[in-house]
XYZ file of C-alpha atoms in Angstrom:
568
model
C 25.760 9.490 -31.176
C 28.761 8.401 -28.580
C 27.894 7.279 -25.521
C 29.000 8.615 -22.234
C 31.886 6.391 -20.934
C 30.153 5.409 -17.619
C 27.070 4.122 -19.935
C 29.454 2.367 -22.738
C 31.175 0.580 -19.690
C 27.798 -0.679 -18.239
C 26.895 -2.045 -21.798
C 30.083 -3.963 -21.882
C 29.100 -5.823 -18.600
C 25.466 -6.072 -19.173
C 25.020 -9.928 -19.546
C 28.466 -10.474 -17.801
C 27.602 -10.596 -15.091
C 24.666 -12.985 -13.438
C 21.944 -11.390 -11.628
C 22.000 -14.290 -9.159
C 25.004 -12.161 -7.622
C 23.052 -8.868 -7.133
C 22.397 -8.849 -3.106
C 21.263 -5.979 -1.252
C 23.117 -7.327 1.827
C 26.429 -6.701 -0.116
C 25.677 -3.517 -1.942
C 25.286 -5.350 -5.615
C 24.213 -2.887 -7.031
C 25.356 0.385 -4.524
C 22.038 2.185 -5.760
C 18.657 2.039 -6.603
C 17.389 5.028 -8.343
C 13.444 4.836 -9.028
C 12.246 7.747 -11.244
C 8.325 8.188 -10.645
C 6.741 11.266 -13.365
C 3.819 12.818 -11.969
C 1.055 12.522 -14.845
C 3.061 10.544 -17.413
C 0.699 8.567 -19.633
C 2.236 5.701 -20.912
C 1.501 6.161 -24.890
C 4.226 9.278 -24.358
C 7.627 7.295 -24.566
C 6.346 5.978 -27.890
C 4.708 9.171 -29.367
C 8.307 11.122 -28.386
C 10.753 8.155 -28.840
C 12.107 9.527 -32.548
C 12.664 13.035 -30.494
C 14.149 11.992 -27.763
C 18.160 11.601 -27.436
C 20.616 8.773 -26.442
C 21.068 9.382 -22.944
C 18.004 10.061 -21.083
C 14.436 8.200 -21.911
C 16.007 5.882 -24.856
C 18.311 4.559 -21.904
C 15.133 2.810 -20.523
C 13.920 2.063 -23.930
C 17.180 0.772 -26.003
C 19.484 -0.399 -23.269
C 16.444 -1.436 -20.646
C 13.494 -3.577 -19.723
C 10.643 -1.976 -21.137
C 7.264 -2.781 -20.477
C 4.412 -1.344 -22.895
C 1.393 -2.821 -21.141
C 1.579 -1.144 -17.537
C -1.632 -0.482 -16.108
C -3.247 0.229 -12.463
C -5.938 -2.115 -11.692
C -7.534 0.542 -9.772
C -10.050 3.409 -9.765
C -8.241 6.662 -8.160
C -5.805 7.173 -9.808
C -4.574 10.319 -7.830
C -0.907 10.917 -6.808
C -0.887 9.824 -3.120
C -2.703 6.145 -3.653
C -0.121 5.661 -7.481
C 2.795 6.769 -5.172
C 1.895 4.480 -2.084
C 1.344 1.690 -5.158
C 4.467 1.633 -6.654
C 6.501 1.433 -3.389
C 3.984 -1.161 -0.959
C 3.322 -2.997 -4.161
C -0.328 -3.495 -3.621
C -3.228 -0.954 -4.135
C -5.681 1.120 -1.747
C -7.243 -1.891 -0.709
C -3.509 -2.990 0.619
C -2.114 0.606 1.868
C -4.853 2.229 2.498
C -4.533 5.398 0.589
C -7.342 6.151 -1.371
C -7.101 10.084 -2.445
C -4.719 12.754 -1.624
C -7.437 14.386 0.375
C -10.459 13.206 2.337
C -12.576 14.376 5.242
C -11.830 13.822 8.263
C -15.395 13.488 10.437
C -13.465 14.220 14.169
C -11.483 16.745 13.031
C -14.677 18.313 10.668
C -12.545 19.465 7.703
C -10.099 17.682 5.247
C -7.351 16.481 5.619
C -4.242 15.163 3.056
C -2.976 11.949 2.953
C 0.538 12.359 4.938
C -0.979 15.792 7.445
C 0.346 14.583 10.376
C -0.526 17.008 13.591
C 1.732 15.299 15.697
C 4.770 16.584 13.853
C 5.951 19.760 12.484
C 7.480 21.116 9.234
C 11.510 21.948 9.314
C 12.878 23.927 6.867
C 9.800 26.775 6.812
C 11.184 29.266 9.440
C 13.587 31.435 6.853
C 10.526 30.826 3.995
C 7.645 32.194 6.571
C 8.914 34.616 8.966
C 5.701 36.500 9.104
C 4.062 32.770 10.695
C 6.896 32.482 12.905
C 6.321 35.868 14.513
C 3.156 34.940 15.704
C 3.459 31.495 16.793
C 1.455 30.191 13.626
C 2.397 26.064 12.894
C 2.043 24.140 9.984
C 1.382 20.382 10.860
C 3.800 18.487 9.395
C 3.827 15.294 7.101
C 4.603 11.382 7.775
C 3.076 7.918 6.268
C 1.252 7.237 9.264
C -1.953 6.268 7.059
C -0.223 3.979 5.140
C -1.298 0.446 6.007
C 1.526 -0.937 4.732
C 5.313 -1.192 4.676
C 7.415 -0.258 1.449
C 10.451 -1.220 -0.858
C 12.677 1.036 1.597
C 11.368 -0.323 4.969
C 12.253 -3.792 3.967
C 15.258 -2.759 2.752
C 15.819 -0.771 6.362
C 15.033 -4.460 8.284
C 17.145 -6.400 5.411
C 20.262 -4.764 5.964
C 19.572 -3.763 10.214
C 19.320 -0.241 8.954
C 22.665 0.103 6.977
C 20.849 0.855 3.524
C 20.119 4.754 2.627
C 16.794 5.651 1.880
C 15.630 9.148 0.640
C 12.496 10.646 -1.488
C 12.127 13.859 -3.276
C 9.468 15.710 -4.873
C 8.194 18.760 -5.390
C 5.076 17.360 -3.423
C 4.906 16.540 0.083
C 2.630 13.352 -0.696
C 4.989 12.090 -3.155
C 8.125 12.274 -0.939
C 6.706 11.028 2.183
C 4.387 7.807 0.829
C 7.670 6.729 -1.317
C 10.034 7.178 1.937
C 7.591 4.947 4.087
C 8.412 4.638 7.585
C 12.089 3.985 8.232
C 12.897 6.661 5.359
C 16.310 8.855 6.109
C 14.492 11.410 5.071
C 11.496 13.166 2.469
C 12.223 16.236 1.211
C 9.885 18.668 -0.518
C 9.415 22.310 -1.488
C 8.033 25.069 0.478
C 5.890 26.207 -2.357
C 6.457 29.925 -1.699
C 9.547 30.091 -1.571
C 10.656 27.129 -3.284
C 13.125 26.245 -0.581
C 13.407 22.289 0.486
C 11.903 21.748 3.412
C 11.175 18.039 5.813
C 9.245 17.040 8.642
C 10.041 16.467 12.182
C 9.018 12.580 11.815
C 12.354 11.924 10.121
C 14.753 14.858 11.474
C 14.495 17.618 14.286
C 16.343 20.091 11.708
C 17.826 20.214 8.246
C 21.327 18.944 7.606
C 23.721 21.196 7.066
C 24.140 20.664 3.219
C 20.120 21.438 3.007
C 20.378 24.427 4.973
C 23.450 25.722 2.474
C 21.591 25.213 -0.280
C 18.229 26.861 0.528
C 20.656 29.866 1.887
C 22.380 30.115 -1.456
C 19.212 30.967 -3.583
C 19.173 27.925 -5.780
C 15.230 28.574 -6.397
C 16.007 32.391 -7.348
C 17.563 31.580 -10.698
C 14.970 30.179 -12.169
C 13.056 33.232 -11.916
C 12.196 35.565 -14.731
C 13.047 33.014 -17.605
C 11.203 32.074 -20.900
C 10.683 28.969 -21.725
C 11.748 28.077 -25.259
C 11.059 25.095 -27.313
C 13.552 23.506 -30.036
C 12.209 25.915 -32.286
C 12.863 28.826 -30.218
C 9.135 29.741 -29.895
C 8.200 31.185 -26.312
C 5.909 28.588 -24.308
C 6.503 30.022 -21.527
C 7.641 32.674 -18.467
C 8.648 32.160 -15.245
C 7.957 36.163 -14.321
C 6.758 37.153 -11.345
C 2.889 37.212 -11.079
C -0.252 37.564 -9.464
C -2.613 35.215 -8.356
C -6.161 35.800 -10.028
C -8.191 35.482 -6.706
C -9.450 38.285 -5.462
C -6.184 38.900 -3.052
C -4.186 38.741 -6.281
C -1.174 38.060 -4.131
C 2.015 37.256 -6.128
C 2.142 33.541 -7.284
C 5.082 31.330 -5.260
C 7.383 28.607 -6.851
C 5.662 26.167 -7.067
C 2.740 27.938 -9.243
C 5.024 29.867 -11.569
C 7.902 27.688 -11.510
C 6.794 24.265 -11.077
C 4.473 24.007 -14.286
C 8.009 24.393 -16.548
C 11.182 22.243 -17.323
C 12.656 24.293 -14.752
C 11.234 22.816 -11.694
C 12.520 19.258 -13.201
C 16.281 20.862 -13.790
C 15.878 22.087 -9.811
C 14.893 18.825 -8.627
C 17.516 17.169 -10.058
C 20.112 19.868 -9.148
C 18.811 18.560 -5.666
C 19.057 14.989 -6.127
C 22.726 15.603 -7.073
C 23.569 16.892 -3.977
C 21.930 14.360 -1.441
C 23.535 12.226 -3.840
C 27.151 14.003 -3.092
C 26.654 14.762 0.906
C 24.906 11.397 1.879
C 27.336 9.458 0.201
C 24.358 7.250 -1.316
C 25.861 4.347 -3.019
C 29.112 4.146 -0.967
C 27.881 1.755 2.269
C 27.622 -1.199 2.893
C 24.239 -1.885 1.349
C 22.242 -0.774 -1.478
C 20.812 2.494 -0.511
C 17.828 3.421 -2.444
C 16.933 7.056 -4.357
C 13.684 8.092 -4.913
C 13.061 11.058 -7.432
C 9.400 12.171 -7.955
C 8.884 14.965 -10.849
C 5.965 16.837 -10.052
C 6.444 19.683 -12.882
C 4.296 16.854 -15.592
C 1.287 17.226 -13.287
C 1.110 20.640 -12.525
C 1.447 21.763 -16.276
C -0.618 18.731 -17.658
C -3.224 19.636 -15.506
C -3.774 23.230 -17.757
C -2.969 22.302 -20.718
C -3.530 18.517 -21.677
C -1.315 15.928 -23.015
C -1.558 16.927 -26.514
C -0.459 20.550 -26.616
C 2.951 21.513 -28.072
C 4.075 22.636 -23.816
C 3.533 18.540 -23.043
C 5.777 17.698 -25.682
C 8.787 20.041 -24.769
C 8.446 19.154 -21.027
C 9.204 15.953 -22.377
C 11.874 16.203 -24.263
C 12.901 18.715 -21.362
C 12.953 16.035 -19.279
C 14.883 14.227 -21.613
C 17.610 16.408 -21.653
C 17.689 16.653 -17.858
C 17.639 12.840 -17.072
C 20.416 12.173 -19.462
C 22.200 14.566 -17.310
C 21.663 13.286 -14.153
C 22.850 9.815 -15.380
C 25.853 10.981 -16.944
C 26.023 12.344 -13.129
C 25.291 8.963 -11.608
C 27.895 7.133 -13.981
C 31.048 9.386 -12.847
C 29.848 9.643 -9.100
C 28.952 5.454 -8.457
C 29.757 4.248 -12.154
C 26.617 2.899 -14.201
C 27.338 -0.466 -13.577
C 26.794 -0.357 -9.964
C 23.301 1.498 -10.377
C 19.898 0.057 -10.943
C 17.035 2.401 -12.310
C 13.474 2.195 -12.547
C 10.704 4.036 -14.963
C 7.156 4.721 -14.003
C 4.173 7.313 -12.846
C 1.393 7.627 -10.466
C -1.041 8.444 -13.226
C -2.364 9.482 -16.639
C -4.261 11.851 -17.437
C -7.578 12.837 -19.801
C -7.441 14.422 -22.975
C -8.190 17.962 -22.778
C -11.867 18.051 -23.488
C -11.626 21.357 -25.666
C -9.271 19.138 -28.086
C -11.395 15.981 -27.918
C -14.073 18.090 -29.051
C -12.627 18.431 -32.262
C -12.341 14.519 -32.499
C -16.203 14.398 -32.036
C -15.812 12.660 -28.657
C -18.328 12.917 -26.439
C -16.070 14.629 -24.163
C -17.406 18.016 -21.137
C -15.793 19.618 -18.857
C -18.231 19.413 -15.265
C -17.855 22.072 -12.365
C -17.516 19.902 -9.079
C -18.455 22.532 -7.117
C -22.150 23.187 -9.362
C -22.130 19.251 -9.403
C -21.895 18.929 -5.442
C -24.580 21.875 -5.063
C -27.150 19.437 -7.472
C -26.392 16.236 -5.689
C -27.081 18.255 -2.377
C -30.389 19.517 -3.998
C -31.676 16.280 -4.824
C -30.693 15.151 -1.243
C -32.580 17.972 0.772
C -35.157 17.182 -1.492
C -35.550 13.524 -0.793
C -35.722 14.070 3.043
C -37.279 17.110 2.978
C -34.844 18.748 5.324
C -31.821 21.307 3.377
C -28.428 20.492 4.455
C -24.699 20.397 2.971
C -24.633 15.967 2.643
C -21.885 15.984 0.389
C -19.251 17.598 2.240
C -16.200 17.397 -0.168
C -16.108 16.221 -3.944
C -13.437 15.330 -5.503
C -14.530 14.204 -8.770
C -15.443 11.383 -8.735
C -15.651 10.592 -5.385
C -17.870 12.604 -2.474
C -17.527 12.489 0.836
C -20.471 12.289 3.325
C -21.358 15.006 6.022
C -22.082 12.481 8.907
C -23.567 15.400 11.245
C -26.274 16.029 8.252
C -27.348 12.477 8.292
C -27.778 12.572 12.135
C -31.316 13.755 12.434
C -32.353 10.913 9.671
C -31.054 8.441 11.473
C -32.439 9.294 14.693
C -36.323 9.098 12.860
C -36.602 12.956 12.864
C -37.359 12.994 9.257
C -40.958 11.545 8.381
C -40.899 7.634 6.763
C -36.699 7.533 7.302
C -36.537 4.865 10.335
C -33.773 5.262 13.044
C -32.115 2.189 11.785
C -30.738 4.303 8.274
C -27.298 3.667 8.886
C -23.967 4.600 6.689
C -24.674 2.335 3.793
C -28.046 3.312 3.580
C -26.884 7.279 3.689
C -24.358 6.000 0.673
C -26.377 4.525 -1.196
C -28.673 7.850 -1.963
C -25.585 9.678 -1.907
C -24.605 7.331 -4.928
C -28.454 7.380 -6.397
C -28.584 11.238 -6.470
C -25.087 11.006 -7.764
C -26.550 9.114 -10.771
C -29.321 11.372 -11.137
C -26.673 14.012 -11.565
C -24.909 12.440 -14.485
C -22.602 9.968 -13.309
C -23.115 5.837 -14.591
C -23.053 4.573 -11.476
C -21.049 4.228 -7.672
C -19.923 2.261 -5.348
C -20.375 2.832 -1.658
C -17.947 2.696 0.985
C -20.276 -0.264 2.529
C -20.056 -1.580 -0.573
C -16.353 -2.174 -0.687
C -16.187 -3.267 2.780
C -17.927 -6.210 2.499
C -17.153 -7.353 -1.301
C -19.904 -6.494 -2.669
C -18.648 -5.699 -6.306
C -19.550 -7.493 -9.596
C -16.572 -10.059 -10.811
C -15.678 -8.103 -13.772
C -13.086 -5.697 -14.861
C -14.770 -2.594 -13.410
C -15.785 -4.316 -10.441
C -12.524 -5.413 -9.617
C -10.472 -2.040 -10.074
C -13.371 -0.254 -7.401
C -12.485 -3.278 -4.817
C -9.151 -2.388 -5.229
C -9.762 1.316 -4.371
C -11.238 0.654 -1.382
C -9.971 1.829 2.343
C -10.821 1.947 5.993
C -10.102 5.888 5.733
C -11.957 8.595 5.448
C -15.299 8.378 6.803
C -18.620 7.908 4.511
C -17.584 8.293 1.290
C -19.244 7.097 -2.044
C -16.156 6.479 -5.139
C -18.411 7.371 -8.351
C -18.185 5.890 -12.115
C -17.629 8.574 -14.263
C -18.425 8.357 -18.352
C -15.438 8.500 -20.112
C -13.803 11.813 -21.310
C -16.512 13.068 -18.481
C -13.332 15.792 -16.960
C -14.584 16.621 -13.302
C -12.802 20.336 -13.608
C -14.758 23.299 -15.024
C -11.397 24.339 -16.924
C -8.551 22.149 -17.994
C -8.129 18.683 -17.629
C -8.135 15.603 -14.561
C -7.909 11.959 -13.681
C -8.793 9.513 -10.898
C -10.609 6.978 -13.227
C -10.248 3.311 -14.189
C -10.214 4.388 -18.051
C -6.691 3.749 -19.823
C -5.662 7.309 -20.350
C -5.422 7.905 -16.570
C -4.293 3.707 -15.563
C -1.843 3.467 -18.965
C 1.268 4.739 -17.510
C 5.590 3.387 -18.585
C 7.184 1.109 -16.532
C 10.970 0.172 -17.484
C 14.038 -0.529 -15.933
C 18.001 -0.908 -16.011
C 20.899 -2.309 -14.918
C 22.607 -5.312 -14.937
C 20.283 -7.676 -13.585
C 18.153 -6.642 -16.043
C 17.519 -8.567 -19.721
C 16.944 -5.678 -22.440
C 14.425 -5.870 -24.711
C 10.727 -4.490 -25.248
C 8.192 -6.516 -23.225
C 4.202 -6.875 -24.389
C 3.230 -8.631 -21.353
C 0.896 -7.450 -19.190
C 2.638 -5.509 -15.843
C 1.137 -3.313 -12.772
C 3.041 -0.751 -11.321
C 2.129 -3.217 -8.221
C 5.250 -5.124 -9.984
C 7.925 -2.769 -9.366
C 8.584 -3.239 -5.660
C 8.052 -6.911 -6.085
C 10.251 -7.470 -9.055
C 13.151 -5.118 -7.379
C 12.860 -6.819 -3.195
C 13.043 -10.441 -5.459
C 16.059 -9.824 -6.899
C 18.039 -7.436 -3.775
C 17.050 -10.773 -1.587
C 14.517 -8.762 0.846
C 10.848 -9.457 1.444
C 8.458 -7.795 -0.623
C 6.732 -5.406 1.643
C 3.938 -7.014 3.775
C 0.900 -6.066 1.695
C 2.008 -6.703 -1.573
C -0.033 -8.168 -4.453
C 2.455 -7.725 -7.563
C 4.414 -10.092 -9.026
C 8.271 -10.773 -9.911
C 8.527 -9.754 -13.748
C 10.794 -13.248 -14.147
C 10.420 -12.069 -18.394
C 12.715 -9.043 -18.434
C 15.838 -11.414 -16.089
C 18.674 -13.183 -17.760
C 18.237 -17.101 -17.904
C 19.194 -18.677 -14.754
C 22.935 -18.874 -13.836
C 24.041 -22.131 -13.266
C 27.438 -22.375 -11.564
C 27.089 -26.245 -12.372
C 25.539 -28.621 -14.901
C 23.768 -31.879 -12.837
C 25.828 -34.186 -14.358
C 29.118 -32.967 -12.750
C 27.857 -32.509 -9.236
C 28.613 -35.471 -6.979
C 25.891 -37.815 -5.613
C 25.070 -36.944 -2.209
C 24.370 -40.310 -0.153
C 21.239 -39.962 2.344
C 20.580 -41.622 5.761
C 19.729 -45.487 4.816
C 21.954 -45.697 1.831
C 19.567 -43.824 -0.824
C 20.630 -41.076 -2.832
C-alpha cells in the first residue's frame, strides 16, 4: 500500500535526526498528540493487527515504539484514576483519584471526580433551554481533586505559558483530569444534545469557532444511520429511541450515538478543528493534544470484547485515525508531530461468552449485593440501617451517619471507641461473607498496612485521602459486578493489560517486551521535551525505545581542559 506523503517524509528522517535536539522550549517537535481509548485491552492491537490498514493503528505498530507488556499496577481501574495516571504519571496513591464517583459525607450524596460547585458548565444554554428558563445550574467540572500536577502543567511552567494545551472526550472526566490545571481548555459533550460544551474554570464562554460548530448541527448527521461492518451486515442504528425506564424519554447522543464508530468520526471531526482555529503546533513551543475516545467504553460495556461490534469499532477506529494523521501530516507535517498510544482500562470478558469456555465466570447485581452486605450489617448490631451507602463494584462506600449511634455505645457490647477502621473492617468482613475474597480498608491503606506481594502492592497504590469511609474489595476473577453486560475496576490482566506505543522522531521503532506502566508515558515524554516530570510521578523514562546517544564528539578529539592547580 503507498504511503501518504507527509508519513513517507517522516520515515525518511526518522533516525536523521538525534533526539538530543527535540526541546519543548523550541517547539521540536510543534505537537504532541496523545491518543487515550476508553476500554482498550491491550491483547486487541495483536488480535486485529492482520485487519487493520497502513495508516492508522499499524503506524504505532510498524513505524513506532511499541510496547506489549503495559500494565497498571493498580486496583481501580476506572476511567477517571487511568486518565489522571497516564498524564501525573503516578497512580491514586500519587493523584488522588480513586473512582469516577464516590460519596461525599458533607455534601450526603455522590459526587464525580471533576463536579466542581464552584464553577459552571458553558456551552449548555442552546442544549437545555427548558433548565435555563427556570434558573436550574449544572455544577461544572475542574481537576481540583487531583493531587497532582500533569504532563501539560509542566509543560505550561516550562515554556512561561507559551505551550497549547487542550483535552477532548466525549466524557467530562476524561477531558478535564488529562487538561490538569493550567489546561487552555477541556471540552466535552452535552450528552443530549451532543453539542461540545466546557467549564467556567478554563473559559467564561465558548470561542467563537466552538459556538459555530455546535450552531451548524455537526451532531445531527450522525443521526438515523446503520452501522455496517466490512461485510455489509447491520450491527447497528443510530435511530432515534426511547429510554427503557419507566419515563421512556427519547435516548440523547451520547446513548444512541456514542456506543458506534460514529461518535469516534465526531470526535475527531472536532479535534480537526481546534487543531485549525488554535493554531496548535504553530508557537513557539510544543503545544500538546489530548484526544480521549469514549465510544470503546460505552459499547464494550454491552457487549464484551469478543463480539463481532468490538471488532468493527476497531477497525472503525482504524480507518478514522489514519485519517486524522493524514490530517496532521498536511496541517504541521509528520515530522514535526509526536504521538502516543494507550487506555485507561480493560475490560472483562462477557460472562455469557466465558460461560461457554467453562470459566467460572457470573454476572452479580450490585444493587442485590449492597442490600446483603447491609443485611448482615443490621444484623451484627442489631440496629437496621443503609451502612453501605454507594457500591461500586468492588468498592463500597460507608454511611458515616449509620455508624454514629455505634460509636457513641448506643448499641449493646459496641464501645464508644469503634472508630472508622473498625466500621471498615465489618464493612469488609460482611463483604466477604457476601462473596467477595477479601478487602482492604481505607485505614488500611492509610497506614501501609498491605502484604508485600503483587496484590498487596496494586491496593496500596489505589489508595486516596478522598472520599470518606470506604472499603476497595477483592473480587474473584471473571466475578462481573453488573447484573447484565460486562465491567472492570480490578487488578486482573484483562482490565490492567492495556497498549502503550508511540511515534515520532525521537522515537527508536521496533516491538518492545519489556515491562512498561502507563505511569511511563508522562515520564518518558517530560524526559525527552526537557520539562520536569510532574511532581508526583513514579514512572520511569522508557531509555529502550530512544536512539543511541548522539555524540557531537568522540573523547579523543576534545581538548584537555586544564583545572585550578595544574591538573586536568
Amino acid at each position: 500500500m503507498r504511503l501518504p506523503r507527509p508519513l513517507f517524509i517522516a520515515l525518511v528522517l526518522l533516525g536523521s535526526i538525534p533526539a538530543a535536539f527535540a526541546s519543548a522550549y523550541n517547539a521540536r517537535p510543534k505537537l504532541v498528540v496523545v491518543i487515550v481509548i476508553d476500554q482498550f485491552r491491550g491483547d486487541y492491537l495483536e488480535r486485529y493487527r492482520d485487519q487493520f490498514g497502513d495508516g492508522g493503528f499499524r503506524v504505532f505498530l510498524d513505524r513506532g515504539a511499541y510496547f506489549t507488556d503495559c500494565n497498571y499496577d493498580y486496583a481501580n481501574t476506572r476511567t477517571a484514576p487511568g486518565h489522571a495516571t497516564l498524564f501525573t504519571g503516578s497512580y491514586t496513591s500519587g493523584h488522588g483519584i480513586v473512582a469516577n464517583e464516590w460519596w461525599d459525607p458533607q455534601k450526603k450524596k455522590r459526587v464525580t471526580s471533576v463536579e466542581d460547585d464552584s464553577t459552571k458548565l458553558v456551552g449548555v444554554e442552546r442544549s437545555r433551554p427548558v433548565q435555563a428558563e427556570l434558573g436550574r445550574v449544572t455544577p461544572g467540572a475542574s481537576p481540583h481533586n487531583l493531587l497532582s500536577d500533569t504532563l501539560g502543567d509542566e509543560l505550561k511552567l516550562a515554556t512561561g505559558g507559551k505551550a497549547r494545551v487542550f483535552a477532548l472526550s466525549l466524557k467530562d472526566r476524561a477531558a478535564v483530569l488529562p487538561a490538569g490545571f493550567s489546561g487552555d481548555a477541556a471540552y466535552w459533550i452535552d450528552q443530549k444534545s451532543g453539542d461540545w460544551i466546557t467549564s467556567t474554570y478554563y473559559r467564561p464562554d465558548l470561542p467563537e469557532w466552538v459556538r459555530n460548530f455546535n450552531g451548524s448541527h455537526r451532531a445531527q448527521k450522525y443521526w438515523n444511520r446503520e452501522w455496517k461492518d466490512s461485510d455489509g451486515s447491520v450491527l447497528g442504528s443510530t435511530a432515534p429511541r426511547n429510554g427503557r425506564n419507566k419515563a421512556g424519554e427519547p435516548l440523547g447522543f451520547y446513548e444512541v450515538i456514542g456506543s458506534t464508530p460514529f461518535a469516534n468520526d465526531y470526535q475527531f471531526e472536532f479535534a480537526k478543528e481546534l487543531v485549525l482555529y488554535e493554531k496548535l503546533g504553530a508557537g513557539t513551543a510544543t503545544d500538546l493534544l489530548v484526544i480521549s475516545l469514549s465510544a470503546n467504553d460505552i459499547l464494550g460495556h454491552q457487549v464484551g470484547p469478543d463480539s463481532p461490534q468490538m471488532r468493527s469499532m476497531a477497525l472503525e477506529l482504524d480507518r478514522s485515525l489514519a485519517e486524522f494523521f493524514n490530517f496532521l501530516g498536511h496541517q504541521i507535517g509528520m515530522a514535526n508531530v509526536w504521538m502516543a498510544l494507550s487506555a485507561d482500562h480493560g475490560v472483562a470478558p462477557l460472562p455469557d461468552f466465558a460461560k461457554t469456555l467453562r470459566l467460572p465466570t457470573a454476572n452479580l447485581d450490585a444493587k442485590a449485593l449492597r442490600e446483603q452486605i447491609n443485611s448482615l450489617l443490621s444484623k451484627k448490631y442489631a440496629q437496621k440501617a443503609d451502612y453501605v451507602v454507594y457500591l461500586d463494584y468492588p468498592q463500597a462506600w460507608l454511611n458515616e451517619d449509620a455508624f454514629a449511634g455505634i460509636f457513641a455505645g448506643v448499641v449493646a457490647g459496641h464501645s464508644a471507641g469503634h472508630k472508622e477502621s473498625d466500621a471498615e473492617a465489618d464493612a469488609g468482613e460482611a463483604m466477604k461473607q457476601a462473596g467477595l475474597g477479601g478487602y482492604f480498608t481505607k485505614s488500611q491503606l492509610a497506614h501501609g498496612e498491605t502484604p508485600a506481594t503483587e496484590i498487596g502492592r496494586r491496593y496500596a497504590h489505589s489508595y486516596s485521602p478522598e472520599g470518606g469511609w470506604y472499603v476497595i474489595g477483592i473480587p474473584r476473577p471473571f466475578q462481573i459486578g453488573v447484573a447484565k453486560g460486562t465491567d472492570h475496576a480490578t487488578p486482573f490482566s484483562y482490565d490492567t493489560h492495556v497498549p502503550l506505543a508511540f511515534y515520532g522522531l525521537a522515537f527508536q521503532p521496533g516491538i518492545y517486551r519489556t515491562h512498561a506502566e502507563p505511569v511511563d508515558l508522562a515520564v518518558t515524554l517530560a524526559s525527552l521535551l526537557g520539562i520536569n516530570a510532574p511532581a508526583q510521578a513514579t514512572g520511569r523514562v522508557l531509555t529502550e525505545a530512544l536512539p543511541p546517544p548522539h555524540h557531537s564528539a568522540t573523547p579523543s578529539a576534545m581538548p584537555a581542559t586544564t583545572l585550578p592547580g595544574g591538573t586536568q
